PDB file of C-alpha atoms in Angstrom:
ATOM      1  CA  UNK A   1      -4.697  -7.713  -2.030  1.00 54.00           C
ATOM      2  CA  UNK A   2      -5.467  -4.385  -0.436  1.00 63.00           C
ATOM      3  CA  UNK A   3      -1.842  -3.234  -0.429  1.00 67.00           C
ATOM      4  CA  UNK A   4      -1.292  -4.037  -4.087  1.00 77.00           C
ATOM      5  CA  UNK A   5      -4.406  -2.030  -4.978  1.00 84.00           C
ATOM      6  CA  UNK A   6      -3.036   0.967  -3.023  1.00 86.00           C
ATOM      7  CA  UNK A   7       0.151   0.802  -5.048  1.00 85.00           C
ATOM      8  CA  UNK A   8      -1.760   0.351  -8.312  1.00 88.00           C
ATOM      9  CA  UNK A   9      -4.015   3.312  -7.516  1.00 89.00           C
ATOM     10  CA  UNK A  10      -1.054   5.629  -6.982  1.00 92.00           C
ATOM     11  CA  UNK A  11       0.871   4.465 -10.048  1.00 89.00           C
ATOM     12  CA  UNK A  12      -2.116   4.085 -12.391  1.00 91.00           C
ATOM     13  CA  UNK A  13      -2.280   6.529 -15.306  1.00 92.00           C
ATOM     14  CA  UNK A  14      -5.956   7.035 -14.351  1.00 92.00           C
ATOM     15  CA  UNK A  15      -4.916   8.713 -11.080  1.00 93.00           C
ATOM     16  CA  UNK A  16      -2.848  11.296 -12.969  1.00 94.00           C
ATOM     17  CA  UNK A  17      -0.580  11.514  -9.898  1.00 94.00           C
ATOM     18  CA  UNK A  18       1.842  14.392  -9.857  1.00 95.00           C
ATOM     19  CA  UNK A  19       5.286  13.141  -8.738  1.00 94.00           C
ATOM     20  CA  UNK A  20       7.751  15.765  -7.500  1.00 93.00           C
ATOM     21  CA  UNK A  21      10.763  16.351  -5.318  1.00 90.00           C
ATOM     22  CA  UNK A  22      12.864  13.288  -6.236  1.00 92.00           C
ATOM     23  CA  UNK A  23      15.446  12.768  -3.467  1.00 95.00           C
ATOM     24  CA  UNK A  24      18.048  10.162  -2.725  1.00 95.00           C
ATOM     25  CA  UNK A  25      17.206   8.378   0.543  1.00 94.00           C
ATOM     26  CA  UNK A  26      17.910   5.248   2.546  1.00 93.00           C
ATOM     27  CA  UNK A  27      15.200   2.998   3.914  1.00 91.00           C
ATOM     28  CA  UNK A  28      15.809  -0.281   5.747  1.00 86.00           C
ATOM     29  CA  UNK A  29      19.513   0.094   4.882  1.00 90.00           C
ATOM     30  CA  UNK A  30      18.740   0.152   1.165  1.00 92.00           C
ATOM     31  CA  UNK A  31      19.466   3.063  -1.177  1.00 96.00           C
ATOM     32  CA  UNK A  32      16.198   4.402  -2.535  1.00 96.00           C
ATOM     33  CA  UNK A  33      14.571   7.257  -4.410  1.00 96.00           C
ATOM     34  CA  UNK A  34      11.885   9.176  -2.546  1.00 96.00           C
ATOM     35  CA  UNK A  35       9.175  10.941  -4.532  1.00 96.00           C
ATOM     36  CA  UNK A  36       6.377  13.102  -3.184  1.00 97.00           C
ATOM     37  CA  UNK A  37       3.049  12.705  -4.954  1.00 97.00           C
ATOM     38  CA  UNK A  38      -0.381  14.316  -5.108  1.00 97.00           C
ATOM     39  CA  UNK A  39      -3.653  12.918  -6.490  1.00 97.00           C
ATOM     40  CA  UNK A  40      -6.539  15.338  -6.888  1.00 96.00           C
ATOM     41  CA  UNK A  41     -10.023  14.366  -5.674  1.00 94.00           C
ATOM     42  CA  UNK A  42     -11.662  13.802  -9.087  1.00 94.00           C
ATOM     43  CA  UNK A  43      -8.984  11.149  -9.873  1.00 94.00           C
ATOM     44  CA  UNK A  44      -8.867   9.591  -6.391  1.00 94.00           C
ATOM     45  CA  UNK A  45      -9.851   5.968  -5.860  1.00 91.00           C
ATOM     46  CA  UNK A  46      -9.061   5.964  -2.116  1.00 92.00           C
ATOM     47  CA  UNK A  47     -12.315   5.527  -0.202  1.00 92.00           C
ATOM     48  CA  UNK A  48     -12.493   6.629   3.425  1.00 93.00           C
ATOM     49  CA  UNK A  49     -15.374   5.382   5.609  1.00 92.00           C
ATOM     50  CA  UNK A  50     -16.570   6.730   8.971  1.00 91.00           C
ATOM     51  CA  UNK A  51     -19.880   6.814  10.828  1.00 85.00           C
ATOM     52  CA  UNK A  52     -21.902   5.550   7.871  1.00 90.00           C
ATOM     53  CA  UNK A  53     -20.329   8.172   5.579  1.00 90.00           C
ATOM     54  CA  UNK A  54     -17.724   7.754   2.892  1.00 92.00           C
ATOM     55  CA  UNK A  55     -15.839   9.912   0.477  1.00 91.00           C
ATOM     56  CA  UNK A  56     -12.895   9.856  -1.906  1.00 93.00           C
ATOM     57  CA  UNK A  57     -10.379  12.465  -0.762  1.00 95.00           C
ATOM     58  CA  UNK A  58      -7.622  14.176  -2.620  1.00 96.00           C
ATOM     59  CA  UNK A  59      -4.442  12.770  -1.128  1.00 96.00           C
ATOM     60  CA  UNK A  60      -0.728  13.127  -1.156  1.00 96.00           C
ATOM     61  CA  UNK A  61       2.296  11.543   0.352  1.00 96.00           C
ATOM     62  CA  UNK A  62       5.609   9.960  -0.466  1.00 97.00           C
ATOM     63  CA  UNK A  63       6.777   6.768  -2.117  1.00 96.00           C
ATOM     64  CA  UNK A  64      10.219   5.179  -1.728  1.00 96.00           C
ATOM     65  CA  UNK A  65      11.574   3.080  -4.601  1.00 95.00           C
ATOM     66  CA  UNK A  66      14.574   0.771  -4.245  1.00 95.00           C
ATOM     67  CA  UNK A  67      17.436   2.002  -6.458  1.00 96.00           C
ATOM     68  CA  UNK A  68      18.683  -1.506  -7.224  1.00 94.00           C
ATOM     69  CA  UNK A  69      15.447  -3.359  -7.975  1.00 93.00           C
ATOM     70  CA  UNK A  70      12.963  -0.527  -8.714  1.00 93.00           C
ATOM     71  CA  UNK A  71      10.578  -2.099  -6.176  1.00 92.00           C
ATOM     72  CA  UNK A  72       8.449   0.036  -3.880  1.00 93.00           C
ATOM     73  CA  UNK A  73       9.706  -0.058  -0.283  1.00 94.00           C
ATOM     74  CA  UNK A  74       7.335   2.368   1.458  1.00 95.00           C
ATOM     75  CA  UNK A  75       4.191   4.399   0.821  1.00 95.00           C
ATOM     76  CA  UNK A  76       2.919   7.189   3.062  1.00 96.00           C
ATOM     77  CA  UNK A  77      -0.319   8.994   2.243  1.00 96.00           C
ATOM     78  CA  UNK A  78      -2.720  11.388   3.903  1.00 96.00           C
ATOM     79  CA  UNK A  79      -6.130  12.722   2.964  1.00 96.00           C
ATOM     80  CA  UNK A  80      -6.340  16.363   1.922  1.00 95.00           C
ATOM     81  CA  UNK A  81      -9.226  18.831   1.972  1.00 93.00           C
ATOM     82  CA  UNK A  82     -11.562  16.627   4.023  1.00 94.00           C
ATOM     83  CA  UNK A  83     -15.097  18.105   3.900  1.00 92.00           C
ATOM     84  CA  UNK A  84     -16.292  19.757   7.142  1.00 93.00           C
ATOM     85  CA  UNK A  85     -19.375  17.523   7.265  1.00 92.00           C
ATOM     86  CA  UNK A  86     -17.259  14.332   7.281  1.00 94.00           C
ATOM     87  CA  UNK A  87     -16.864  12.765  10.784  1.00 95.00           C
ATOM     88  CA  UNK A  88     -13.046  12.621  10.533  1.00 95.00           C
ATOM     89  CA  UNK A  89     -10.683  15.542  10.155  1.00 94.00           C
ATOM     90  CA  UNK A  90      -7.414  13.605   9.744  1.00 96.00           C
ATOM     91  CA  UNK A  91      -6.709  10.339   7.881  1.00 96.00           C
ATOM     92  CA  UNK A  92      -3.313   8.893   7.032  1.00 96.00           C
ATOM     93  CA  UNK A  93      -1.835   5.552   6.066  1.00 94.00           C
ATOM     94  CA  UNK A  94       1.578   4.018   5.569  1.00 95.00           C
ATOM     95  CA  UNK A  95       2.789   0.664   4.289  1.00 93.00           C
ATOM     96  CA  UNK A  96       6.316  -0.748   4.459  1.00 94.00           C
ATOM     97  CA  UNK A  97       7.372  -3.407   1.975  1.00 92.00           C
ATOM     98  CA  UNK A  98      10.362  -5.702   2.360  1.00 91.00           C
ATOM     99  CA  UNK A  99      12.168  -8.571   0.719  1.00 90.00           C
ATOM    100  CA  UNK A 100      10.653 -11.742   2.167  1.00 92.00           C
ATOM    101  CA  UNK A 101      11.979 -15.220   1.460  1.00 91.00           C
ATOM    102  CA  UNK A 102       9.263 -17.775   0.757  1.00 90.00           C
ATOM    103  CA  UNK A 103      10.527 -21.210  -0.163  1.00 85.00           C
ATOM    104  CA  UNK A 104      13.682 -20.485  -2.125  1.00 87.00           C
ATOM    105  CA  UNK A 105      12.642 -17.166  -3.689  1.00 90.00           C
ATOM    106  CA  UNK A 106      12.527 -13.567  -2.459  1.00 90.00           C
ATOM    107  CA  UNK A 107       9.388 -11.484  -2.923  1.00 89.00           C
ATOM    108  CA  UNK A 108       8.611  -7.863  -2.101  1.00 88.00           C
ATOM    109  CA  UNK A 109       5.621  -8.016   0.251  1.00 90.00           C
ATOM    110  CA  UNK A 110       4.023  -5.828   2.926  1.00 91.00           C
ATOM    111  CA  UNK A 111       5.882  -6.107   6.236  1.00 92.00           C
ATOM    112  CA  UNK A 112       4.171  -3.366   8.270  1.00 94.00           C
ATOM    113  CA  UNK A 113       1.144  -1.108   7.906  1.00 94.00           C
ATOM    114  CA  UNK A 114      -0.331   1.684  10.015  1.00 95.00           C
ATOM    115  CA  UNK A 115      -3.399   3.837   9.645  1.00 95.00           C
ATOM    116  CA  UNK A 116      -4.494   6.779  11.744  1.00 96.00           C
ATOM    117  CA  UNK A 117      -7.843   8.564  11.756  1.00 96.00           C
ATOM    118  CA  UNK A 118      -9.016  11.332  14.074  1.00 96.00           C
ATOM    119  CA  UNK A 119     -12.581  12.315  14.958  1.00 95.00           C
ATOM    120  CA  UNK A 120     -13.480  15.811  13.831  1.00 94.00           C
ATOM    121  CA  UNK A 121     -13.006  18.494  16.447  1.00 93.00           C
ATOM    122  CA  UNK A 122     -11.594  16.155  19.107  1.00 94.00           C
ATOM    123  CA  UNK A 123      -8.273  14.700  20.173  1.00 94.00           C
ATOM    124  CA  UNK A 124      -9.697  11.171  19.784  1.00 96.00           C
ATOM    125  CA  UNK A 125      -7.784   9.189  17.203  1.00 96.00           C
ATOM    126  CA  UNK A 126      -7.707   5.548  16.198  1.00 95.00           C
ATOM    127  CA  UNK A 127      -4.448   3.887  15.201  1.00 96.00           C
ATOM    128  CA  UNK A 128      -4.287   0.475  13.572  1.00 95.00           C
ATOM    129  CA  UNK A 129      -0.857  -1.173  13.266  1.00 96.00           C
ATOM    130  CA  UNK A 130      -0.291  -4.480  11.494  1.00 94.00           C
ATOM    131  CA  UNK A 131       2.943  -6.475  11.276  1.00 94.00           C
ATOM    132  CA  UNK A 132       3.080  -9.112   8.570  1.00 91.00           C
ATOM    133  CA  UNK A 133       5.262 -12.110   9.304  1.00 89.00           C
ATOM    134  CA  UNK A 134       5.468 -15.869   9.028  1.00 88.00           C
ATOM    135  CA  UNK A 135       4.743 -15.883   5.320  1.00 88.00           C
ATOM    136  CA  UNK A 136       4.448 -19.471   4.114  1.00 85.00           C
ATOM    137  CA  UNK A 137       4.537 -21.235   0.809  1.00 81.00           C
ATOM    138  CA  UNK A 138       1.883 -23.873   0.331  1.00 83.00           C
ATOM    139  CA  UNK A 139       1.875 -26.269  -2.561  1.00 82.00           C
ATOM    140  CA  UNK A 140       0.760 -29.636  -3.717  1.00 88.00           C
ATOM    141  CA  UNK A 141       1.598 -32.005  -6.522  1.00 88.00           C
ATOM    142  CA  UNK A 142      -1.018 -34.127  -8.179  1.00 91.00           C
ATOM    143  CA  UNK A 143      -1.523 -36.227 -11.248  1.00 88.00           C
ATOM    144  CA  UNK A 144      -4.587 -37.550 -12.962  1.00 89.00           C
ATOM    145  CA  UNK A 145      -4.549 -40.849 -14.810  1.00 87.00           C
ATOM    146  CA  UNK A 146      -7.317 -42.587 -16.636  1.00 87.00           C
ATOM    147  CA  UNK A 147      -7.660 -46.302 -17.194  1.00 81.00           C
ATOM    148  CA  UNK A 148      -7.802 -47.256 -20.820  1.00 74.00           C
ATOM    149  CA  UNK A 149     -11.108 -48.839 -21.940  1.00 71.00           C
ATOM    150  CA  UNK A 150      -9.283 -52.158 -22.569  1.00 67.00           C
ATOM    151  CA  UNK A 151      -7.957 -52.253 -18.984  1.00 57.00           C
ATOM    152  CA  UNK A 152     -11.432 -52.021 -17.452  1.00 56.00           C
ATOM    153  CA  UNK A 153     -12.752 -55.145 -19.192  1.00 58.00           C
TER     154      UNK A 153
END
């Protein structure tokens, strides 16, 4: 989904992300490593849309990785060097991931997401917050049998 592609874009060798400033941190009561990162515009795959315009900004932010499981727990990112002709002058996004039990297994899945964008030259901003909950496991069992040619006579 969208949140997996965000993670893939940051960690992809094609993005040539520069990771710096490794720090020990705690997030959601879990010991983690926090890294700052920067992706330059020519390597960016993040597309920002506004008012019929779009562009791929350079962006930076931070990523928290669980010390025990090496799973990503949080991503924060913000657009850098937004062109003056673009309708927005500030764009940022964050995603929190957590251990979610589905059926009898635990999975690391998005639990919360927020995005913020501000119209150029104004104090008008739009914030979108999403909480993910009530994950469900759906399944079905089936079998296919065929009558033998002798049985149909």
